[in-house]
Coordinates of C-alpha atoms in Angstrom, one line a residue:
M16 CA -125.2 15.1 -76.4
F17 CA -124.4 11.3 -76.3
T18 CA -125.9 8.7 -74.1
P19 CA -124.2 9.2 -70.9
S20 CA -122.2 5.9 -70.4
K21 CA -122.0 4.0 -66.5
T22 CA -119.5 6.2 -65.5
T23 CA -121.4 8.6 -66.4
N24 CA -124.5 8.3 -65.1
R25 CA -122.0 7.6 -61.8
V26 CA -120.1 11.0 -61.9
L27 CA -123.2 12.8 -62.2
S28 CA -124.8 11.1 -59.1
M29 CA -121.9 11.4 -57.6
A30 CA -121.3 14.9 -57.9
N31 CA -125.5 15.9 -56.4
T32 CA -123.8 13.5 -53.2
S33 CA -120.2 14.7 -53.1
S34 CA -119.4 16.3 -49.7
T35 CA -121.3 19.4 -48.7
P36 CA -119.6 22.8 -47.4
S37 CA -117.0 22.7 -44.5
S38 CA -118.4 23.6 -41.2
G39 CA -115.5 26.0 -40.6
A40 CA -115.5 29.4 -40.9
I41 CA -113.1 30.3 -43.7
N42 CA -111.3 32.9 -43.7
P43 CA -111.4 36.1 -45.3
T44 CA -107.8 37.0 -45.3
H45 CA -107.0 33.5 -46.5
L46 CA -108.8 33.9 -50.1
V47 CA -106.8 36.8 -50.4
E48 CA -104.1 34.9 -50.1
Q49 CA -105.7 32.6 -52.3
A50 CA -106.2 35.2 -54.5
T51 CA -103.6 36.8 -55.4
Q52 CA -101.3 33.2 -55.4
A53 CA -104.2 32.7 -58.1
W54 CA -103.6 35.4 -60.2
Q55 CA -100.1 35.2 -60.1
K56 CA -99.6 31.6 -61.1
S57 CA -102.5 33.1 -64.5
L58 CA -100.2 35.7 -65.3
E59 CA -96.8 33.2 -64.4
R60 CA -99.0 30.8 -67.3
M61 CA -99.6 34.2 -69.4
A62 CA -95.9 35.4 -69.2
T63 CA -94.7 32.0 -70.4
N64 CA -97.2 31.2 -73.1
N65 CA -95.7 32.5 -76.7
P66 CA -98.4 35.3 -78.3
Q67 CA -97.5 33.2 -82.0
T68 CA -99.6 30.2 -80.0
D69 CA -102.1 32.2 -79.1
L70 CA -102.6 33.0 -83.6
E71 CA -102.2 29.9 -84.4
Q72 CA -104.9 29.3 -82.3
M73 CA -107.1 31.6 -84.1
Q74 CA -105.6 31.0 -87.4
A75 CA -106.5 26.8 -86.6
M76 CA -110.6 27.7 -85.8
Q77 CA -110.5 29.6 -89.6
P78 CA -112.4 26.3 -91.0
V79 CA -115.2 26.3 -87.7
M80 CA -115.6 30.3 -88.3
E81 CA -116.3 29.2 -92.7
A82 CA -118.5 26.3 -91.8
F83 CA -120.9 28.3 -89.5
G84 CA -120.8 30.9 -92.1
K85 CA -121.7 28.3 -95.0
A86 CA -124.5 27.3 -92.0
A87 CA -125.6 31.0 -92.2
T88 CA -125.7 31.5 -95.9
A89 CA -127.8 27.9 -96.5
L90 CA -130.4 28.7 -93.5
S91 CA -130.8 32.2 -94.8
A92 CA -131.5 31.2 -98.1
N93 CA -134.4 29.6 -97.0
P94 CA -136.0 31.9 -95.2
H95 CA -139.4 29.8 -95.1
A96 CA -138.4 26.3 -92.7
L97 CA -136.5 29.3 -90.7
V98 CA -139.8 31.4 -90.2
Q99 CA -141.6 28.1 -89.7
S100 CA -139.2 26.1 -86.9
T101 CA -139.2 30.2 -85.7
L102 CA -143.4 29.9 -85.2
Q103 CA -143.1 26.3 -83.8
L104 CA -140.4 28.4 -81.1
H105 CA -142.7 30.9 -80.1
Q106 CA -145.5 28.3 -79.7
A107 CA -143.8 27.0 -78.1
H108 CA -143.1 29.8 -75.5
L109 CA -146.3 30.4 -75.6
A110 CA -147.6 27.7 -74.1
L111 CA -144.9 27.3 -71.3
G112 CA -145.8 31.0 -70.4
A113 CA -149.5 29.1 -70.3
N114 CA -148.6 26.5 -68.7
F115 CA -146.6 28.7 -65.3
L116 CA -150.0 31.0 -65.0
E117 CA -151.2 27.7 -64.4
Q118 CA -148.7 26.7 -61.6
M119 CA -148.9 30.2 -60.1
L120 CA -152.7 28.8 -59.4
G121 CA -152.0 25.1 -57.9
R122 CA -152.3 23.8 -61.3
S123 CA -150.6 20.6 -62.4
T124 CA -149.5 20.9 -66.4
T125 CA -147.8 19.2 -68.9
P126 CA -144.3 20.0 -70.0
V127 CA -144.0 21.0 -72.7
A128 CA -140.4 20.1 -72.3
T129 CA -138.1 17.6 -70.5
P130 CA -134.6 16.7 -70.3
E131 CA -133.5 14.0 -72.2
K132 CA -132.7 11.2 -70.5
G133 CA -129.3 10.5 -69.2
D134 CA -128.6 14.8 -68.3
G135 CA -128.5 15.1 -64.7
R136 CA -128.3 19.3 -64.4
F137 CA -132.5 19.7 -63.4
N138 CA -132.6 16.6 -60.9
H139 CA -132.7 18.7 -57.7
E140 CA -136.0 19.8 -57.1
S141 CA -136.2 22.7 -56.6
W142 CA -136.1 22.7 -60.1
N143 CA -139.9 22.4 -59.7
N144 CA -140.6 25.2 -59.0
A145 CA -142.5 27.2 -60.6
F146 CA -140.2 30.2 -62.4
F147 CA -137.3 28.1 -62.0
D148 CA -139.3 25.4 -64.8
L149 CA -139.8 27.8 -66.8
M150 CA -136.3 28.8 -66.8
K151 CA -135.2 25.9 -67.9
Q152 CA -138.0 24.7 -69.6
S153 CA -137.7 27.9 -71.6
Y154 CA -133.9 27.1 -72.1
L155 CA -134.5 23.3 -73.3
L156 CA -137.2 24.7 -76.4
T157 CA -134.8 27.2 -77.7
S158 CA -131.8 24.7 -77.7
N159 CA -133.9 22.1 -79.0
Y160 CA -134.7 25.0 -82.2
L161 CA -130.9 25.3 -82.0
T162 CA -129.5 22.4 -82.2
Q163 CA -132.7 21.8 -85.1
A164 CA -132.5 24.7 -86.5
V165 CA -128.5 24.9 -87.9
S166 CA -129.3 20.3 -88.5
S167 CA -131.2 21.9 -91.0
A168 CA -128.7 23.6 -93.2
K169 CA -128.3 22.6 -96.1
G170 CA -125.3 21.3 -98.7
L171 CA -122.0 21.6 -95.4
D172 CA -120.5 18.7 -96.1
E173 CA -120.0 16.0 -93.3
A174 CA -115.9 17.6 -91.8
D175 CA -118.2 20.9 -92.1
R176 CA -121.9 19.8 -89.8
N177 CA -120.2 18.0 -87.3
R178 CA -118.3 21.3 -86.6
V179 CA -121.4 23.2 -86.7
D180 CA -123.1 20.5 -84.6
F181 CA -120.2 20.6 -81.6
Y182 CA -119.4 24.2 -81.8
T183 CA -123.6 24.4 -81.2
R184 CA -123.3 22.1 -78.9
Q185 CA -120.9 23.6 -77.5
F186 CA -122.7 27.0 -76.7
I187 CA -125.8 25.6 -75.9
D188 CA -124.7 23.9 -72.7
A189 CA -122.0 26.9 -71.7
L190 CA -125.6 28.8 -70.7
A191 CA -127.4 25.8 -69.5
P192 CA -129.4 28.0 -66.9
S193 CA -127.6 25.1 -63.8
N194 CA -124.2 27.1 -64.7
F195 CA -125.0 30.2 -63.1
L196 CA -125.6 31.6 -59.4
L197 CA -129.5 33.4 -59.8
T198 CA -131.0 31.1 -62.0
N199 CA -129.5 28.3 -60.6
P200 CA -131.9 27.4 -58.0
E201 CA -130.3 24.6 -56.0
A202 CA -126.9 26.7 -56.0
L203 CA -129.2 29.5 -54.5
S204 CA -130.9 27.7 -51.8
T205 CA -127.6 26.0 -50.4
A206 CA -126.5 29.4 -50.0
L207 CA -129.2 31.0 -48.1
S208 CA -129.1 27.5 -45.9
T209 CA -125.5 27.5 -45.3
N210 CA -125.5 31.6 -44.4
G211 CA -123.4 32.0 -47.8
E212 CA -121.0 29.3 -46.0
S213 CA -121.4 27.7 -48.9
L214 CA -120.9 30.0 -52.3
M215 CA -117.2 31.0 -49.5
Q216 CA -116.3 27.7 -50.1
G217 CA -117.5 27.7 -53.6
F218 CA -115.0 30.7 -54.1
Q219 CA -111.9 29.3 -52.3
N220 CA -112.0 26.1 -54.2
F221 CA -112.1 28.1 -57.8
L222 CA -109.1 29.6 -56.4
Q223 CA -107.2 26.0 -56.0
D224 CA -109.2 25.8 -59.7
A225 CA -107.0 28.7 -61.4
T226 CA -102.8 27.9 -59.3
R227 CA -103.7 24.5 -60.3
G228 CA -104.7 26.1 -63.8
S229 CA -107.5 23.5 -64.4
I230 CA -110.8 22.1 -62.6
T231 CA -111.2 19.4 -60.0
T232 CA -113.0 16.4 -60.9
T233 CA -112.4 14.3 -57.8
D234 CA -110.3 14.3 -54.6
L235 CA -107.4 14.2 -55.3
D236 CA -105.5 13.7 -52.5
K237 CA -107.2 10.3 -51.7
F238 CA -105.0 8.5 -54.6
V239 CA -101.2 8.1 -54.1
V240 CA -99.9 5.6 -57.1
G241 CA -98.2 2.6 -55.9
E242 CA -100.5 3.0 -52.3
N243 CA -103.8 3.0 -52.8
I244 CA -104.2 2.8 -56.1
A245 CA -102.3 0.4 -59.1
I246 CA -101.3 -1.7 -56.4
T247 CA -100.9 -5.1 -57.4
H248 CA -98.3 -6.9 -56.5
G249 CA -94.9 -7.3 -58.9
N250 CA -92.0 -5.9 -60.7
V251 CA -90.4 -4.0 -62.4
V252 CA -87.3 -6.5 -64.6
F253 CA -86.9 -4.5 -68.0
R254 CA -86.3 -0.9 -68.4
N255 CA -85.4 1.7 -71.0
H256 CA -85.4 4.5 -72.1
L257 CA -89.4 4.5 -73.9
I258 CA -90.7 1.2 -71.3
E259 CA -91.0 0.2 -67.9
L260 CA -92.6 -3.5 -68.5
I261 CA -93.5 -4.9 -65.1
Q262 CA -94.1 -8.4 -64.1
Y263 CA -97.1 -9.4 -62.0
T264 CA -96.7 -12.1 -59.5
P265 CA -99.1 -14.8 -59.3
T266 CA -101.2 -15.8 -57.3
T267 CA -102.2 -19.1 -58.1
K268 CA -100.3 -22.7 -57.9
Q269 CA -100.5 -23.7 -61.6
V270 CA -100.7 -21.1 -65.1
H271 CA -100.6 -20.8 -68.2
A272 CA -98.1 -21.7 -70.5
K273 CA -98.6 -18.6 -73.0
P274 CA -98.0 -15.5 -70.8
L275 CA -100.4 -11.6 -72.0
L276 CA -98.7 -8.9 -72.8
I277 CA -100.5 -5.8 -72.2
C278 CA -99.4 -3.3 -74.0
P279 CA -101.7 -0.1 -72.4
P280 CA -101.9 3.3 -74.1
W281 CA -99.4 6.0 -74.4
I282 CA -101.8 8.8 -74.1
N283 CA -102.2 7.8 -71.1
R284 CA -101.3 5.9 -68.0
F285 CA -101.4 1.6 -67.6
Y286 CA -102.7 2.4 -64.4
I287 CA -106.7 2.1 -65.8
L288 CA -106.3 -1.8 -66.2
D289 CA -105.0 -1.8 -62.3
L290 CA -106.9 0.8 -61.1
Q291 CA -108.3 -0.1 -57.4
P292 CA -108.2 -4.1 -56.6
Q293 CA -112.1 -4.8 -56.7
N294 CA -112.3 -3.2 -60.4
S295 CA -108.2 -4.4 -62.0
F296 CA -108.2 -6.3 -65.2
V297 CA -104.5 -6.5 -63.9
K298 CA -105.9 -8.4 -61.3
Y299 CA -108.7 -10.8 -62.2
M300 CA -106.2 -11.7 -64.9
V301 CA -104.0 -13.2 -62.3
D302 CA -106.5 -14.9 -60.0
Q303 CA -107.7 -16.3 -63.0
G304 CA -104.1 -18.2 -63.6
F305 CA -102.2 -16.0 -66.1
T306 CA -98.7 -14.6 -65.8
V307 CA -99.3 -11.1 -66.9
F308 CA -96.7 -8.3 -68.2
M309 CA -97.4 -4.6 -68.5
I310 CA -95.6 -2.0 -70.4
S311 CA -95.6 1.0 -68.5
W312 CA -94.5 4.3 -70.8
K313 CA -91.5 6.4 -70.8
N314 CA -94.4 10.6 -69.9
P315 CA -92.0 11.8 -72.6
T316 CA -89.5 15.1 -72.6
A317 CA -88.7 17.5 -74.7
E318 CA -85.6 15.6 -75.5
Y319 CA -87.9 13.4 -77.3
R320 CA -89.0 15.0 -80.3
D321 CA -87.5 13.5 -82.0
V322 CA -89.3 9.4 -81.1
G323 CA -91.7 8.2 -83.7
F324 CA -94.2 5.6 -84.5
E325 CA -92.2 2.9 -85.5
N326 CA -90.1 3.7 -81.6
Y327 CA -92.9 2.7 -79.7
I328 CA -93.6 -0.8 -81.7
T329 CA -89.4 -1.1 -81.6
D330 CA -88.1 -0.1 -78.4
G331 CA -91.0 -1.0 -77.1
L332 CA -93.9 -3.8 -78.2
Y333 CA -90.7 -6.0 -79.5
E334 CA -88.4 -5.1 -76.5
A335 CA -91.1 -6.1 -74.5
I336 CA -91.9 -9.5 -76.6
D337 CA -89.3 -10.0 -75.9
A338 CA -87.7 -10.4 -72.5
V339 CA -91.8 -12.1 -72.1
R340 CA -90.5 -15.3 -74.0
S341 CA -86.5 -14.6 -71.9
I342 CA -88.6 -14.4 -68.7
T343 CA -91.0 -17.1 -70.1
G344 CA -89.2 -20.1 -72.5
E345 CA -92.3 -19.6 -74.1
D346 CA -91.6 -18.5 -78.3
S347 CA -94.5 -16.4 -78.1
V348 CA -96.8 -14.3 -75.8
N349 CA -100.8 -13.8 -76.0
A350 CA -100.8 -9.7 -76.6
I351 CA -103.3 -7.2 -75.6
G352 CA -104.3 -3.8 -77.7
Y353 CA -105.8 -1.3 -75.7
C354 CA -106.9 2.1 -77.9
I355 CA -103.8 3.4 -80.0
G356 CA -101.6 1.4 -78.5
G357 CA -104.3 -1.7 -80.2
T358 CA -103.9 0.5 -82.7
M359 CA -99.8 -0.3 -82.3
L360 CA -99.9 -3.7 -82.7
S361 CA -101.8 -4.3 -85.4
A362 CA -99.3 -2.1 -87.2
A363 CA -96.9 -4.8 -86.3
L364 CA -99.1 -7.6 -87.2
S365 CA -99.0 -6.5 -90.4
V366 CA -95.5 -6.2 -90.4
M367 CA -94.7 -9.8 -88.2
E368 CA -97.1 -11.4 -90.2
Q369 CA -95.0 -10.5 -94.0
N370 CA -91.5 -10.6 -91.7
N371 CA -93.2 -14.8 -91.2
D372 CA -92.3 -13.5 -87.4
K373 CA -94.9 -15.6 -84.9
R374 CA -93.5 -14.1 -81.4
I375 CA -97.0 -13.0 -81.4
N376 CA -99.9 -16.0 -81.0
S377 CA -102.7 -13.8 -80.2
A378 CA -104.3 -10.2 -80.4
T379 CA -106.6 -9.0 -78.5
F380 CA -108.3 -5.4 -79.0
F381 CA -109.8 -2.7 -76.9
T382 CA -111.5 -0.4 -78.7
T383 CA -109.2 0.5 -80.8
L384 CA -109.5 2.8 -84.2
T385 CA -107.8 1.5 -87.7
D386 CA -110.2 2.2 -90.2
F387 CA -110.4 6.7 -89.4
S388 CA -112.7 7.3 -92.0
K389 CA -115.7 7.2 -89.0
A390 CA -113.7 8.7 -85.9
G391 CA -115.6 10.3 -83.9
E392 CA -115.8 13.3 -82.4
L393 CA -111.4 13.7 -81.6
S394 CA -111.7 14.2 -85.7
L395 CA -112.9 17.3 -85.5
F396 CA -110.0 18.5 -83.9
T397 CA -107.7 16.5 -86.5
D398 CA -108.3 19.3 -90.3
E399 CA -105.1 20.2 -91.8
A400 CA -104.8 24.2 -90.0
Q401 CA -105.3 23.1 -86.6
L402 CA -102.9 19.8 -87.2
D403 CA -100.3 22.1 -88.6
A404 CA -100.9 25.1 -86.2
L405 CA -101.0 22.0 -83.0
D406 CA -97.3 20.7 -85.2
K407 CA -96.1 24.4 -84.8
R408 CA -96.9 24.3 -81.0
M409 CA -95.2 21.4 -81.0
Q410 CA -92.0 22.3 -82.5
R411 CA -91.0 24.3 -80.9
D412 CA -92.2 22.3 -77.5
G413 CA -90.8 18.8 -78.4
V414 CA -94.1 17.9 -76.3
L415 CA -97.9 18.7 -76.9
D416 CA -99.0 18.5 -72.8
G417 CA -100.9 16.2 -71.8
K418 CA -103.1 19.5 -70.5
S419 CA -104.3 19.8 -74.3
M420 CA -105.1 16.7 -74.8
A421 CA -107.5 16.0 -71.8
A422 CA -108.6 19.4 -72.2
T423 CA -109.7 18.0 -75.6
F424 CA -112.0 15.4 -74.3
S425 CA -113.0 17.3 -71.6
M426 CA -115.1 19.3 -74.1
M427 CA -115.7 16.4 -75.8
R428 CA -117.8 15.9 -72.8
A429 CA -118.5 19.2 -71.9
N430 CA -121.5 19.1 -69.3
D431 CA -120.4 15.6 -67.5
M432 CA -116.2 16.6 -67.5
I433 CA -116.5 20.7 -67.2
W434 CA -119.7 22.2 -66.1
S435 CA -121.1 19.1 -63.7
F436 CA -118.0 20.0 -61.8
V437 CA -118.8 24.1 -62.3
V438 CA -121.6 23.3 -60.4
N439 CA -120.9 21.0 -58.2
N440 CA -116.8 22.9 -56.5
Y441 CA -117.4 26.7 -57.4
L442 CA -122.0 26.7 -56.6
L443 CA -122.8 24.9 -54.0
G444 CA -118.6 24.8 -52.6
K445 CA -118.7 21.8 -52.5
Q446 CA -115.5 19.1 -52.7
P447 CA -115.4 16.4 -55.5
F448 CA -116.1 12.6 -54.3
P449 CA -112.7 10.8 -54.6
F450 CA -113.2 7.9 -57.5
D451 CA -110.7 6.8 -59.3
I452 CA -110.9 6.5 -62.7
L453 CA -111.2 10.5 -62.8
Y454 CA -108.7 9.9 -61.3
W455 CA -105.8 8.5 -63.9
N456 CA -108.5 10.9 -66.2
S457 CA -106.3 13.4 -64.4
D458 CA -103.1 12.0 -64.4
S459 CA -102.1 13.1 -68.0
T460 CA -99.3 11.9 -69.7
R461 CA -96.6 14.4 -72.7
M462 CA -96.8 13.0 -76.7
P463 CA -93.5 13.2 -78.1
C464 CA -93.6 15.2 -81.3
A465 CA -93.2 13.0 -84.2
M466 CA -94.9 10.1 -82.5
H467 CA -98.3 12.4 -82.6
S468 CA -97.8 14.3 -86.0
W469 CA -97.1 10.9 -87.7
Y470 CA -100.5 9.7 -86.3
L471 CA -102.5 12.5 -86.1
R472 CA -101.1 13.0 -89.9
K473 CA -101.4 9.9 -91.0
L474 CA -103.9 8.0 -89.4
Y475 CA -107.3 10.7 -88.5
L476 CA -106.1 12.8 -90.8
K477 CA -105.5 10.4 -94.2
N478 CA -106.6 6.9 -93.1
E479 CA -103.7 5.7 -94.5
M480 CA -104.2 2.1 -92.3
A481 CA -107.4 1.7 -93.9
Q482 CA -105.9 1.7 -97.5
P483 CA -104.0 -1.5 -97.6
G484 CA -100.9 -0.5 -98.9
K485 CA -100.4 2.3 -98.2
L486 CA -99.0 3.2 -95.3
E487 CA -95.5 1.7 -94.6
V488 CA -93.9 1.1 -91.3
L489 CA -90.5 0.1 -91.0
G490 CA -90.3 -0.6 -94.1
K491 CA -93.5 -2.7 -94.4
K492 CA -96.5 -2.3 -96.5
I493 CA -99.6 -1.8 -94.2
D494 CA -102.6 -5.0 -95.0
L495 CA -104.2 -6.0 -92.1
R496 CA -105.8 -7.9 -93.7
K497 CA -104.1 -10.5 -93.6
I498 CA -103.9 -10.7 -90.4
A499 CA -104.2 -14.2 -89.1
L500 CA -103.8 -14.8 -85.3
P501 CA -106.7 -15.6 -83.4
M502 CA -108.9 -12.7 -82.4
Y503 CA -110.4 -11.3 -80.3
M504 CA -112.2 -7.7 -79.5
V505 CA -113.9 -5.1 -77.1
G506 CA -115.7 -2.2 -78.8
A507 CA -118.1 -0.5 -75.9
I508 CA -121.2 0.5 -77.5
N509 CA -121.0 4.5 -75.7
D510 CA -117.6 4.8 -77.1
H511 CA -117.4 8.0 -77.9
I512 CA -113.4 8.4 -78.7
T513 CA -113.5 4.7 -80.6
P514 CA -116.9 4.0 -82.1
W515 CA -117.8 0.2 -82.0
T516 CA -119.0 0.6 -85.5
S517 CA -115.6 1.4 -86.6
C518 CA -113.8 -0.6 -84.4
Y519 CA -115.6 -3.2 -85.4
A520 CA -115.5 -3.5 -89.2
P521 CA -111.1 -3.5 -90.1
F522 CA -111.9 -6.1 -88.2
S523 CA -114.1 -8.2 -89.2
G524 CA -112.4 -8.2 -92.1
M525 CA -109.1 -9.3 -91.6
A526 CA -108.1 -13.0 -92.6
S527 CA -108.2 -14.5 -88.8
K528 CA -110.6 -17.6 -88.4
S529 CA -111.5 -17.1 -85.0
K530 CA -112.1 -13.6 -84.0
R531 CA -114.6 -13.2 -81.8
F532 CA -116.2 -10.1 -80.9
V533 CA -118.7 -8.8 -78.2
L534 CA -120.0 -5.7 -77.6
S535 CA -120.1 -4.1 -74.0
K536 CA -122.5 -2.2 -72.8
A537 CA -121.0 0.8 -72.0
G538 CA -118.5 3.9 -72.8
H539 CA -115.3 4.1 -73.5
V540 CA -113.0 4.1 -70.2
A541 CA -115.9 1.3 -68.5
G542 CA -116.9 -0.6 -71.2
I543 CA -113.0 -2.2 -70.3
V544 CA -112.7 -1.9 -66.7
N545 CA -116.1 -4.4 -66.6
P546 CA -115.7 -5.9 -63.4
P547 CA -118.1 -8.7 -63.0
T548 CA -120.2 -8.1 -60.7
P549 CA -120.4 -8.6 -56.3
A550 CA -122.4 -11.5 -55.0
G551 CA -125.7 -10.4 -54.1
K552 CA -125.3 -6.9 -56.2
P553 CA -128.4 -5.9 -58.6
I554 CA -126.6 -6.9 -62.2
K555 CA -127.0 -3.9 -64.3
R556 CA -123.8 -4.7 -67.0
S557 CA -124.2 -6.5 -70.1
Y558 CA -122.8 -7.1 -73.3
W559 CA -122.8 -9.0 -76.8
V560 CA -120.6 -11.6 -78.3
A561 CA -120.5 -13.5 -81.9
E562 CA -117.3 -14.0 -83.9
A563 CA -116.4 -11.7 -86.4
T564 CA -118.4 -12.0 -90.3
N565 CA -117.8 -10.5 -93.5
V566 CA -121.2 -8.3 -91.9
P567 CA -122.4 -4.7 -91.4
A568 CA -121.8 -3.5 -87.5
E569 CA -125.8 -3.2 -87.2
T570 CA -126.6 -6.9 -88.8
W571 CA -124.1 -8.6 -86.3
L572 CA -125.6 -6.8 -83.2
R573 CA -128.7 -8.4 -84.7
S574 CA -127.0 -11.8 -84.5
A575 CA -124.8 -11.3 -81.7
T576 CA -126.3 -12.4 -78.2
E577 CA -126.4 -10.3 -75.2
N578 CA -125.6 -11.7 -71.5
Q579 CA -126.0 -10.8 -68.6
D580 CA -122.7 -9.2 -66.5
S581 CA -119.8 -8.2 -67.6
W582 CA -117.6 -10.0 -69.9
W583 CA -114.4 -10.9 -68.5
P584 CA -114.8 -14.0 -68.4
D585 CA -115.9 -14.5 -71.6
Y586 CA -112.2 -13.5 -72.3
T587 CA -110.3 -15.8 -69.6
Q588 CA -112.0 -18.7 -70.5
W589 CA -111.6 -18.2 -74.4
L590 CA -107.4 -16.3 -73.2
G591 CA -107.5 -19.3 -71.8
N592 CA -107.6 -21.8 -75.0
Q593 CA -105.0 -19.3 -77.4
S594 CA -102.4 -20.1 -73.7
G595 CA -101.7 -24.0 -73.3
S596 CA -101.5 -26.3 -70.6
K597 CA -101.3 -25.3 -67.2
V598 CA -97.8 -25.2 -65.7
A599 CA -96.1 -24.7 -62.1
A600 CA -96.6 -20.8 -61.5
P601 CA -93.0 -18.7 -61.2
T602 CA -91.9 -18.6 -58.0
K603 CA -89.5 -15.6 -58.4
S604 CA -90.1 -13.1 -61.1
G605 CA -88.5 -11.9 -63.9
N606 CA -84.6 -14.8 -65.0
T607 CA -80.5 -14.4 -65.0
K608 CA -81.1 -11.9 -67.8
Y609 CA -83.9 -9.8 -66.5
K610 CA -83.2 -9.1 -63.5
P611 CA -85.8 -7.5 -61.3
L612 CA -85.2 -3.8 -60.4
G613 CA -87.8 -2.2 -58.5
S614 CA -91.9 -3.1 -57.1
A615 CA -94.4 -2.7 -59.3
P616 CA -95.9 0.0 -60.5
G617 CA -92.5 0.7 -61.6
T618 CA -90.9 4.3 -61.9
Y619 CA -92.1 5.7 -65.2
V620 CA -96.0 5.8 -64.4
L621 CA -94.5 8.7 -61.0
E622 CA -92.7 11.0 -63.6

């Protein structure tokens, strides 16, 4: 499905080492009470569901059904190839059966099929048992057969092929023997060694998740925003209906004159850049002598249904820029945009370029798409049928519920974000490991109807931002090619949400004479939350860096320099060159116009 990122591998490792079932006896009466409560919660959710939504979701799947129909027709039109591949599968299973007999006689064999690198589902030593090894390899052979069969279907366009590949993979992942008690040797041995307590604990975990309405991926009780996560010191210095602006307290006697304003995505919480002190990008930048400001977005409710993309620019970005300029006395700011925050920043820069607006001195983009023609697997959820269904739901509710977005992202990494926790929590009866990134990932936010519909249709479906003069924002025709200020972009080589090649291509074509591109050797999140390795510990990170020129991404990569460890020091050096001379650090937050309204991380992040 993908090459797991370092974050993914860390999650799998944690799942294998998470806390074992409690040694305390589980009260059966309490389990019955929990089961009753979970059932009642399920009934309540069913009662609040609009039947029309279910119908709309079924209609939204029509393109998927049609794609599978086309694939079946294509395969039946070439029966010889299908027979050949089926015969090869049969022969492989015969070889596997022969290996099984050899193993039963105590002889060593060479595996017929092995898991892909990074596949942690079969890591436990009990999968080496002859019977379970047979089951594992049979599953892998059949999985490869199905994957290759649908991939070989001729005559499908790219969209239909991607649909067939994706949903075939969902089916294959769901049926892995590791996901079921009777076919998971580790779960069986754990149940025996704990006298069934692991199963009781797993059932209790399941009931708790059924009550919550979502699977638990981390220990939610171990983190509290503002207490042990998002704790970099600062103050909220501005608040309106859409944002809170946080000014962080300097830790150095002198700071760079030019302030840094961070525009995070509003699809998630801002504190992905301020997790814990050891991996906080915010703290790192403050410690390097930068005056850092952060936008914290409002978690919208139904009353925000008409808030659009342009409002996020005018009432969010522009208001924040003016506050930062007033507080620091600087005419312009350095700006960072992360993911959709970077997409918005790009549009704003095009508008500002046409208005001769110089309030932004330099721009940095973290995993930002502006050309959505190859937008990764998210494009599977943005065809006309699915957007029609989504629009109807958002028009009724006013917003898109955060759990819907979270479910979509989880499907894109089903083995890691769904099935690994099914095994860990339910089959093994363990508690999820406390992991700050997964806590942040579970802290989802809502999307206003107008903004989200515009964003998905104009950008994902029609790709108007990539067409000069096609997209209109704030009365201006967007042409990203004309953006000329100094720029820095970070892509991630294993990014499944914003593929790095799609980030690079439009960035390299911009007019700026200073375009530094960094490719982090990780994924969408770990590629950005990428702190320098502490002294004495082995370095596992690296990144490629070079100026972006108007050449294909693969050509750029061949000529780029690979460096060990984090890209953060490279960025601070680059940003320092854009930030003017050092001045005395401010002794207090805000000014007479923008007075402190409360301590960081503010109130909007808690909603």
